[in-house]
Amino acid sequence: MKTPKNSDLAVPVWSQAPSLRTAMSVGFLLLLLAGCGGMSPAPESPIDLPWLLSGEALFAEPVEPESLPDDDILGLEPQLRGYLAQVAPGESPQQRLVALLRGFENRDFTVQYQADRTLTASETYYQQQGNCMAFTVMMVAMARELGADAYFNQVEVPPVWEHAESHTFVVYRHINMVSETSRGRRVVDFNLAAYDPVYDQRKLTDTEAFAQYYSNRGLEWMQQGDMRQAFLYLRKALVLRPQSSDLWANLGAFYSRNRQQLAAEQSYLQALQLQHDHTIAISNLERLYRQQQRFVLADHYADKARRHREQNPYYLYYQARNAYDHGDYKVAKRQLKRALWQYQNDHRFHFLMGLTSYRLGDIEDSREHFTAAFSLAENPGTQQAYNRKLEYLKNHP
């Protein structure tokens, strides 16, 4: 899902993995890349956190805490527990988990991918649909019911610039499930073809994962036009993780969608207090100030975004890819050199440099970068994709 170009950007974007066989992931974050140079101008008024969390700006009266949702995210219905009790009874927890996953591979049970369906574990099971978060939640709950140790795992998937929106930087806060034993760790991921074990990873607490769940649900309600439910879920996410800059940026996007400009501004500023270079907040503040004709502030935040983009190797990679697609191989190579000078460990940079050098007739340099790309791309699916591209290049010079 992409955020509409004419709206403020909200955070999650979900993967588009086509089948359940590859397992699972979770709420993704759409971020506009920005810089952090210089001091930001101080807000004209102090940030009023209780007011922002009350919802009074939109609903004219505070929302009572008792009305916040309390979804049974990992709860399993009796019928589902009965199903799991029949999975390799008497075997060890890990053997039972393997048997469960084998059943998925054999399509004994399937879940249809729906990007806008963040569901609880039981809802995912009974509706047989859901997005990455829904499937992750279901798998963690099932694995624990089988007695296996299982937790939410956040994977820092490298960002990719989208051609259609040259100022949009997509950073995937990708979450999958991990189960560890004395013999090693088993990763259960919705899109194993895209998963790469070299990416930085971090174990999430259940509270952190639940906050992402509530945030996803809140943005889904916002897309459906139910603003009260949207606010309740977004606020619940902030109850769980009040120090999350991502969640404050989401609240700002919610207020902006509802034309509550002061509340949106203060939410974005709170996100920046927690993370001074938060890209959603920077981009949306720039848009907000420009709409208000506060051009000094708008230009300040636009400059922050520009400086950060120009220093980011992934933006340089985007520029190189765009130049390559248009046949401007010299420009592509120049931008790739700048990207590789800043960061050398992304196989995509090397593979594109290999293609570019090949187009420019520098076969030795091309071979060197193809070798580096295959060395860094430990995922067999990525290596197979690269082989197919090279075979095509060989047959279509």
Short mmCIF file of C-alpha atoms in Angstrom, two decimals:
data_model
loop_
_atom_site.label_atom_id
_atom_site.label_comp_id
_atom_site.label_asym_id
_atom_site.label_seq_id
_atom_site.Cartn_x
_atom_site.Cartn_y
_atom_site.Cartn_z
CA MET A 1 0.00 0.00 0.00
CA LYS A 2 1.29 3.44 -0.84
CA THR A 3 0.24 6.58 0.91
CA PRO A 4 -1.61 8.97 -1.43
CA LYS A 5 0.73 11.61 -2.78
CA ASN A 6 -1.54 14.44 -1.67
CA SER A 7 -1.87 13.31 1.92
CA ASP A 8 0.53 13.35 4.82
CA LEU A 9 2.47 10.14 5.01
CA ALA A 10 1.54 7.55 7.56
CA VAL A 11 3.94 4.90 8.65
CA PRO A 12 3.09 1.27 7.83
CA VAL A 13 3.34 -0.18 4.36
CA TRP A 14 2.89 -3.91 4.08
CA SER A 15 4.78 -6.41 1.97
CA GLN A 16 3.20 -7.87 -1.13
CA ALA A 17 4.28 -11.46 -0.70
CA PRO A 18 1.92 -13.63 -2.75
CA SER A 19 1.62 -16.80 -0.73
CA LEU A 20 1.66 -18.17 2.79
CA ARG A 21 4.22 -20.84 1.98
CA THR A 22 7.09 -18.49 2.54
CA ALA A 23 5.83 -17.59 6.03
CA MET A 24 5.62 -14.16 7.50
CA SER A 25 6.56 -10.62 8.29
CA VAL A 26 5.02 -7.50 9.64
CA GLY A 27 4.13 -3.87 9.58
CA PHE A 28 6.39 -1.87 7.39
CA LEU A 29 7.23 1.76 7.63
CA LEU A 30 7.11 4.25 4.79
CA LEU A 31 9.61 7.02 5.54
CA LEU A 32 10.61 10.13 3.65
CA LEU A 33 14.36 10.48 3.92
CA ALA A 34 15.54 13.66 5.58
CA GLY A 35 18.61 15.26 7.11
CA CYS A 36 19.53 16.49 10.56
CA GLY A 37 21.89 19.37 9.88
CA GLY A 38 21.45 22.48 11.97
CA MET A 39 19.14 23.33 14.82
CA SER A 40 15.41 23.22 14.20
CA PRO A 41 13.41 26.36 15.02
CA ALA A 42 11.63 26.10 18.35
CA PRO A 43 7.86 25.57 18.24
CA GLU A 44 5.79 28.69 18.80
CA SER A 45 3.98 27.02 21.71
CA PRO A 46 4.97 24.18 24.05
CA ILE A 47 3.95 20.68 23.04
CA ASP A 48 0.84 19.74 25.00
CA LEU A 49 1.05 15.95 25.20
CA PRO A 50 -2.11 15.39 27.31
CA TRP A 51 -4.10 17.48 24.82
CA LEU A 52 -2.73 15.53 21.84
CA LEU A 53 -3.57 12.22 23.52
CA SER A 54 -7.04 13.34 24.59
CA GLY A 55 -8.43 13.65 21.06
CA GLU A 56 -10.17 16.85 22.15
CA ALA A 57 -8.88 18.74 19.12
CA LEU A 58 -11.05 16.58 16.86
CA PHE A 59 -13.86 15.25 19.03
CA ALA A 60 -14.50 18.40 21.15
CA GLU A 61 -14.20 16.34 24.35
CA PRO A 62 -11.55 14.03 25.75
CA VAL A 63 -11.66 10.35 24.87
CA GLU A 64 -11.92 8.27 28.02
CA PRO A 65 -9.06 5.79 28.61
CA GLU A 66 -11.64 3.08 29.31
CA SER A 67 -12.72 3.23 25.65
CA LEU A 68 -9.30 2.23 24.33
CA PRO A 69 -9.22 -1.18 22.60
CA ASP A 70 -7.84 -4.24 24.34
CA ASP A 71 -7.60 -6.84 21.59
CA ASP A 72 -6.70 -10.40 22.55
CA ILE A 73 -3.86 -10.36 20.07
CA LEU A 74 -2.27 -13.73 20.83
CA GLY A 75 -5.36 -15.45 22.17
CA LEU A 76 -6.35 -18.79 20.63
CA GLU A 77 -9.91 -20.05 20.44
CA PRO A 78 -10.65 -23.59 21.76
CA GLN A 79 -11.12 -24.98 18.23
CA LEU A 80 -7.70 -23.69 17.24
CA ARG A 81 -6.12 -25.13 20.37
CA GLY A 82 -7.72 -28.45 19.46
CA TYR A 83 -6.20 -28.28 15.98
CA LEU A 84 -2.74 -27.63 17.45
CA ALA A 85 -3.11 -30.47 19.97
CA GLN A 86 -3.22 -32.88 17.01
CA VAL A 87 0.07 -31.61 15.56
CA ALA A 88 2.72 -34.26 16.26
CA PRO A 89 1.52 -35.07 19.81
CA GLY A 90 4.21 -36.50 22.03
CA GLU A 91 7.07 -34.95 20.04
CA SER A 92 9.35 -32.18 21.25
CA PRO A 93 8.17 -28.55 20.84
CA GLN A 94 10.58 -27.94 17.97
CA GLN A 95 9.52 -31.13 16.20
CA ARG A 96 5.91 -30.07 16.58
CA LEU A 97 6.74 -26.63 15.13
CA VAL A 98 8.45 -28.28 12.16
CA ALA A 99 5.35 -30.42 11.62
CA LEU A 100 3.14 -27.33 11.72
CA LEU A 101 5.29 -25.52 9.16
CA ARG A 102 5.32 -28.61 6.95
CA GLY A 103 1.53 -28.50 6.99
CA PHE A 104 1.66 -24.93 5.72
CA GLU A 105 4.03 -25.93 2.95
CA ASN A 106 1.66 -28.74 1.97
CA ARG A 107 -1.21 -26.23 2.08
CA ASP A 108 -3.09 -28.16 4.74
CA PHE A 109 -3.97 -24.68 5.92
CA THR A 110 -3.65 -21.43 3.95
CA VAL A 111 -4.02 -17.73 4.54
CA GLN A 112 -4.74 -15.34 1.69
CA TYR A 113 -2.66 -12.19 1.76
CA GLN A 114 -4.67 -8.99 2.35
CA ALA A 115 -2.56 -5.87 2.83
CA ASP A 116 -5.19 -3.97 4.83
CA ARG A 117 -6.15 -6.74 7.25
CA THR A 118 -4.27 -6.55 10.55
CA LEU A 119 -5.92 -9.25 12.64
CA THR A 120 -5.48 -11.14 15.89
CA ALA A 121 -4.14 -14.70 15.88
CA SER A 122 -7.59 -16.30 16.05
CA GLU A 123 -9.10 -13.91 13.51
CA THR A 124 -6.34 -14.73 11.05
CA TYR A 125 -6.90 -18.45 11.52
CA TYR A 126 -10.68 -18.34 11.09
CA GLN A 127 -10.81 -15.77 8.31
CA GLN A 128 -7.82 -17.34 6.53
CA GLN A 129 -6.63 -13.93 5.43
CA GLY A 130 -4.46 -11.15 6.73
CA ASN A 131 -1.35 -9.12 6.18
CA CYS A 132 2.18 -9.65 7.42
CA MET A 133 1.44 -8.58 10.99
CA ALA A 134 -1.62 -10.82 11.15
CA PHE A 135 0.32 -13.87 10.01
CA THR A 136 3.22 -13.10 12.34
CA VAL A 137 0.90 -12.79 15.31
CA MET A 138 -0.78 -16.09 14.42
CA MET A 139 2.53 -17.92 14.04
CA VAL A 140 3.97 -16.63 17.31
CA ALA A 141 0.78 -17.67 19.14
CA MET A 142 0.73 -21.10 17.50
CA ALA A 143 4.42 -21.76 18.15
CA ARG A 144 4.06 -20.88 21.82
CA GLU A 145 0.98 -23.09 22.13
CA LEU A 146 3.10 -25.98 20.83
CA GLY A 147 5.61 -25.25 23.60
CA ALA A 148 8.26 -23.73 21.36
CA ASP A 149 10.12 -20.57 22.26
CA ALA A 150 9.08 -17.90 19.76
CA TYR A 151 9.44 -14.15 19.57
CA PHE A 152 8.94 -11.21 17.23
CA ASN A 153 12.09 -10.27 15.34
CA GLN A 154 12.60 -6.92 13.59
CA VAL A 155 14.75 -7.02 10.46
CA GLU A 156 16.33 -3.81 9.18
CA VAL A 157 15.76 -4.45 5.48
CA PRO A 158 17.76 -1.98 3.35
CA PRO A 159 15.72 0.91 1.99
CA VAL A 160 14.68 1.31 -1.63
CA TRP A 161 13.73 4.50 -3.46
CA GLU A 162 10.59 4.21 -5.57
CA HIS A 163 10.73 5.47 -9.18
CA ALA A 164 7.18 6.79 -9.06
CA GLU A 165 7.89 9.08 -6.12
CA SER A 166 11.44 10.36 -6.34
CA HIS A 167 11.27 11.88 -2.87
CA THR A 168 9.87 8.78 -1.19
CA PHE A 169 12.24 6.58 0.77
CA VAL A 170 10.87 3.19 1.74
CA VAL A 171 12.35 1.69 4.89
CA TYR A 172 11.01 -1.71 5.86
CA ARG A 173 10.64 -2.31 9.57
CA HIS A 174 10.24 -5.94 8.68
CA ILE A 175 9.18 -8.31 11.46
CA ASN A 176 9.26 -12.06 11.33
CA MET A 177 9.17 -14.86 13.89
CA VAL A 178 12.22 -16.50 15.39
CA SER A 179 12.30 -19.69 17.43
CA GLU A 180 15.58 -20.55 19.16
CA THR A 181 16.91 -23.80 20.57
CA SER A 182 20.31 -25.03 21.67
CA ARG A 183 20.80 -26.25 18.08
CA GLY A 184 20.26 -22.85 16.47
CA ARG A 185 17.56 -20.39 15.43
CA ARG A 186 14.67 -21.00 13.05
CA VAL A 187 13.36 -18.00 11.11
CA VAL A 188 9.74 -18.11 9.96
CA ASP A 189 9.25 -15.32 7.47
CA PHE A 190 6.38 -14.35 5.19
CA ASN A 191 8.76 -13.76 2.31
CA LEU A 192 11.83 -15.92 2.70
CA ALA A 193 12.87 -15.10 -0.86
CA ALA A 194 13.51 -11.51 0.25
CA TYR A 195 14.91 -12.31 3.70
CA ASP A 196 18.66 -11.97 4.10
CA PRO A 197 20.35 -13.08 7.36
CA VAL A 198 23.07 -10.43 7.00
CA TYR A 199 20.56 -7.67 7.74
CA ASP A 200 20.67 -6.14 11.22
CA GLN A 201 18.04 -7.71 13.45
CA ARG A 202 16.59 -7.03 16.87
CA LYS A 203 14.40 -9.06 19.18
CA LEU A 204 11.16 -7.23 19.96
CA THR A 205 9.25 -7.49 23.19
CA ASP A 206 5.60 -8.41 22.88
CA THR A 207 4.76 -4.84 23.94
CA GLU A 208 6.75 -3.38 21.05
CA ALA A 209 5.11 -5.73 18.57
CA PHE A 210 1.64 -5.04 19.99
CA ALA A 211 2.21 -1.30 19.58
CA GLN A 212 2.87 -1.89 15.88
CA TYR A 213 -0.29 -3.99 15.70
CA TYR A 214 -2.43 -1.20 17.19
CA SER A 215 -0.78 1.38 14.96
CA ASN A 216 -1.53 -0.72 11.87
CA ARG A 217 -5.14 -1.13 12.93
CA GLY A 218 -5.46 2.59 13.60
CA LEU A 219 -4.25 3.51 10.14
CA GLU A 220 -6.58 0.95 8.59
CA TRP A 221 -9.52 2.55 10.42
CA MET A 222 -8.33 5.95 9.19
CA GLN A 223 -8.29 4.71 5.60
CA GLN A 224 -11.84 3.41 6.09
CA GLY A 225 -13.00 6.79 7.40
CA ASP A 226 -13.77 5.76 10.99
CA MET A 227 -11.79 8.47 12.74
CA ARG A 228 -12.84 7.68 16.29
CA GLN A 229 -11.72 4.06 16.01
CA ALA A 230 -8.56 5.22 14.25
CA PHE A 231 -7.72 7.58 17.11
CA LEU A 232 -8.44 4.96 19.77
CA TYR A 233 -6.07 2.46 18.17
CA LEU A 234 -3.35 5.03 17.52
CA ARG A 235 -3.59 6.24 21.09
CA LYS A 236 -3.41 2.67 22.40
CA ALA A 237 -0.20 2.22 20.44
CA LEU A 238 1.24 5.28 22.18
CA VAL A 239 0.10 4.01 25.59
CA LEU A 240 2.28 0.97 24.93
CA ARG A 241 5.24 2.89 23.44
CA PRO A 242 5.08 6.60 24.35
CA GLN A 243 8.72 7.10 23.34
CA SER A 244 8.22 5.89 19.75
CA SER A 245 8.83 8.66 17.23
CA ASP A 246 7.15 6.56 14.53
CA LEU A 247 3.91 6.42 16.49
CA TRP A 248 3.90 10.16 17.14
CA ALA A 249 4.43 10.76 13.42
CA ASN A 250 1.42 8.52 12.77
CA LEU A 251 -0.68 10.56 15.16
CA GLY A 252 0.44 13.69 13.32
CA ALA A 253 -0.64 12.17 10.02
CA PHE A 254 -4.01 11.33 11.59
CA TYR A 255 -4.52 14.91 12.78
CA SER A 256 -3.38 16.31 9.45
CA ARG A 257 -5.84 14.06 7.60
CA ASN A 258 -8.54 15.59 9.78
CA ARG A 259 -7.28 19.16 9.17
CA GLN A 260 -6.22 19.72 12.76
CA GLN A 261 -3.05 21.58 11.88
CA LEU A 262 -1.91 22.60 15.36
CA ALA A 263 -2.31 19.06 16.69
CA ALA A 264 -0.52 17.68 13.62
CA GLU A 265 2.35 20.13 14.04
CA GLN A 266 2.80 19.33 17.72
CA SER A 267 2.69 15.58 17.05
CA TYR A 268 5.41 15.89 14.41
CA LEU A 269 7.50 18.09 16.71
CA GLN A 270 7.17 15.51 19.46
CA ALA A 271 8.42 12.86 17.03
CA LEU A 272 11.44 15.06 16.31
CA GLN A 273 12.12 15.58 20.00
CA LEU A 274 12.37 11.81 20.32
CA GLN A 275 14.34 11.36 17.06
CA HIS A 276 15.79 14.53 15.59
CA ASP A 277 16.16 13.12 12.08
CA HIS A 278 12.80 11.35 11.83
CA THR A 279 12.05 11.47 8.15
CA ILE A 280 8.24 11.29 8.16
CA ALA A 281 8.02 14.13 10.66
CA ILE A 282 10.49 16.29 8.72
CA SER A 283 8.75 15.78 5.40
CA ASN A 284 5.26 16.32 6.75
CA LEU A 285 6.26 19.41 8.70
CA GLU A 286 7.71 20.87 5.51
CA ARG A 287 4.41 20.19 3.72
CA LEU A 288 2.34 21.52 6.61
CA TYR A 289 4.31 24.77 6.88
CA ARG A 290 4.19 25.32 3.15
CA GLN A 291 0.42 24.89 3.16
CA GLN A 292 0.27 27.51 5.92
CA GLN A 293 2.57 29.80 3.89
CA ARG A 294 5.16 29.72 6.69
CA PHE A 295 7.88 29.57 4.11
CA VAL A 296 10.91 30.10 6.38
CA LEU A 297 10.04 27.00 8.38
CA ALA A 298 9.06 25.07 5.24
CA ASP A 299 12.39 25.87 3.59
CA HIS A 300 14.25 24.87 6.74
CA TYR A 301 12.76 21.40 6.76
CA ALA A 302 13.05 21.05 2.98
CA ASP A 303 16.77 21.81 3.32
CA LYS A 304 17.14 19.17 6.02
CA ALA A 305 15.54 16.60 3.72
CA ARG A 306 17.69 17.60 0.75
CA ARG A 307 20.99 17.40 2.66
CA HIS A 308 20.15 14.02 4.10
CA ARG A 309 19.14 12.61 0.71
CA GLU A 310 22.37 13.73 -0.90
CA GLN A 311 24.42 12.06 1.83
CA ASN A 312 22.52 8.81 1.72
CA PRO A 313 23.98 5.96 -0.36
CA TYR A 314 20.54 4.53 -1.09
CA TYR A 315 19.36 7.76 -2.66
CA LEU A 316 22.52 7.76 -4.77
CA TYR A 317 21.70 4.17 -5.73
CA TYR A 318 18.21 5.25 -6.73
CA GLN A 319 19.68 7.98 -8.93
CA ALA A 320 22.11 5.49 -10.47
CA ARG A 321 19.33 2.99 -11.17
CA ASN A 322 17.23 5.68 -12.77
CA ALA A 323 20.17 6.78 -14.95
CA TYR A 324 20.88 3.16 -15.93
CA ASP A 325 17.26 2.59 -16.93
CA HIS A 326 17.49 5.64 -19.20
CA GLY A 327 20.76 4.47 -20.77
CA ASP A 328 22.91 7.14 -19.11
CA TYR A 329 25.57 4.70 -17.96
CA LYS A 330 28.26 7.29 -17.18
CA VAL A 331 25.98 9.10 -14.76
CA ALA A 332 24.95 5.75 -13.26
CA LYS A 333 28.57 4.82 -12.67
CA ARG A 334 29.39 8.18 -11.09
CA GLN A 335 26.53 7.91 -8.62
CA LEU A 336 27.34 4.28 -7.85
CA LYS A 337 30.93 5.20 -7.06
CA ARG A 338 29.64 7.77 -4.58
CA ALA A 339 27.26 5.23 -3.05
CA LEU A 340 29.93 2.55 -2.75
CA TRP A 341 32.36 5.03 -1.21
CA GLN A 342 29.84 5.48 1.61
CA TYR A 343 28.68 1.87 1.90
CA GLN A 344 30.18 -1.22 0.27
CA ASN A 345 28.18 -4.08 1.76
CA ASP A 346 24.95 -3.95 -0.23
CA HIS A 347 24.91 -6.51 -3.04
CA ARG A 348 22.51 -4.36 -5.06
CA PHE A 349 25.09 -1.61 -5.40
CA HIS A 350 27.68 -4.05 -6.73
CA PHE A 351 25.31 -5.81 -9.09
CA LEU A 352 24.17 -2.57 -10.68
CA MET A 353 27.80 -1.44 -10.94
CA GLY A 354 28.57 -4.72 -12.68
CA LEU A 355 25.77 -4.12 -15.19
CA THR A 356 26.85 -0.52 -15.70
CA SER A 357 30.50 -1.38 -16.25
CA TYR A 358 29.48 -4.11 -18.69
CA ARG A 359 27.46 -1.58 -20.68
CA LEU A 360 30.47 0.74 -20.72
CA GLY A 361 32.75 -2.04 -21.94
CA ASP A 362 34.80 -2.36 -18.76
CA ILE A 363 34.58 -6.14 -18.49
CA GLU A 364 37.18 -6.55 -15.75
CA ASP A 365 35.45 -4.06 -13.45
CA SER A 366 32.11 -5.67 -14.30
CA ARG A 367 33.37 -9.11 -13.33
CA GLU A 368 34.80 -7.77 -10.06
CA HIS A 369 31.50 -6.23 -8.97
CA PHE A 370 29.41 -9.22 -10.03
CA THR A 371 31.66 -11.38 -7.86
CA ALA A 372 31.16 -9.02 -4.92
CA ALA A 373 27.39 -9.00 -5.46
CA PHE A 374 27.14 -12.80 -5.38
CA SER A 375 29.41 -12.93 -2.34
CA LEU A 376 27.25 -10.49 -0.40
CA ALA A 377 23.90 -11.92 -1.57
CA GLU A 378 23.83 -15.03 0.60
CA ASN A 379 20.14 -15.59 -0.06
CA PRO A 380 19.75 -18.29 -2.74
CA GLY A 381 16.67 -16.59 -4.15
CA THR A 382 18.60 -13.39 -4.77
CA GLN A 383 21.46 -15.28 -6.38
CA GLN A 384 19.04 -17.10 -8.68
CA ALA A 385 17.47 -13.77 -9.68
CA TYR A 386 20.90 -12.38 -10.48
CA ASN A 387 21.74 -15.44 -12.56
CA ARG A 388 18.55 -14.99 -14.55
CA LYS A 389 19.41 -11.35 -15.20
CA LEU A 390 22.92 -12.26 -16.36
CA GLU A 391 21.55 -14.97 -18.62
CA TYR A 392 19.16 -12.45 -20.15
CA LEU A 393 22.01 -9.97 -20.58
CA LYS A 394 24.07 -12.65 -22.31
CA ASN A 395 21.27 -13.44 -24.76
CA HIS A 396 20.20 -9.81 -25.28
CA PRO A 397 23.40 -7.77 -25.38
#
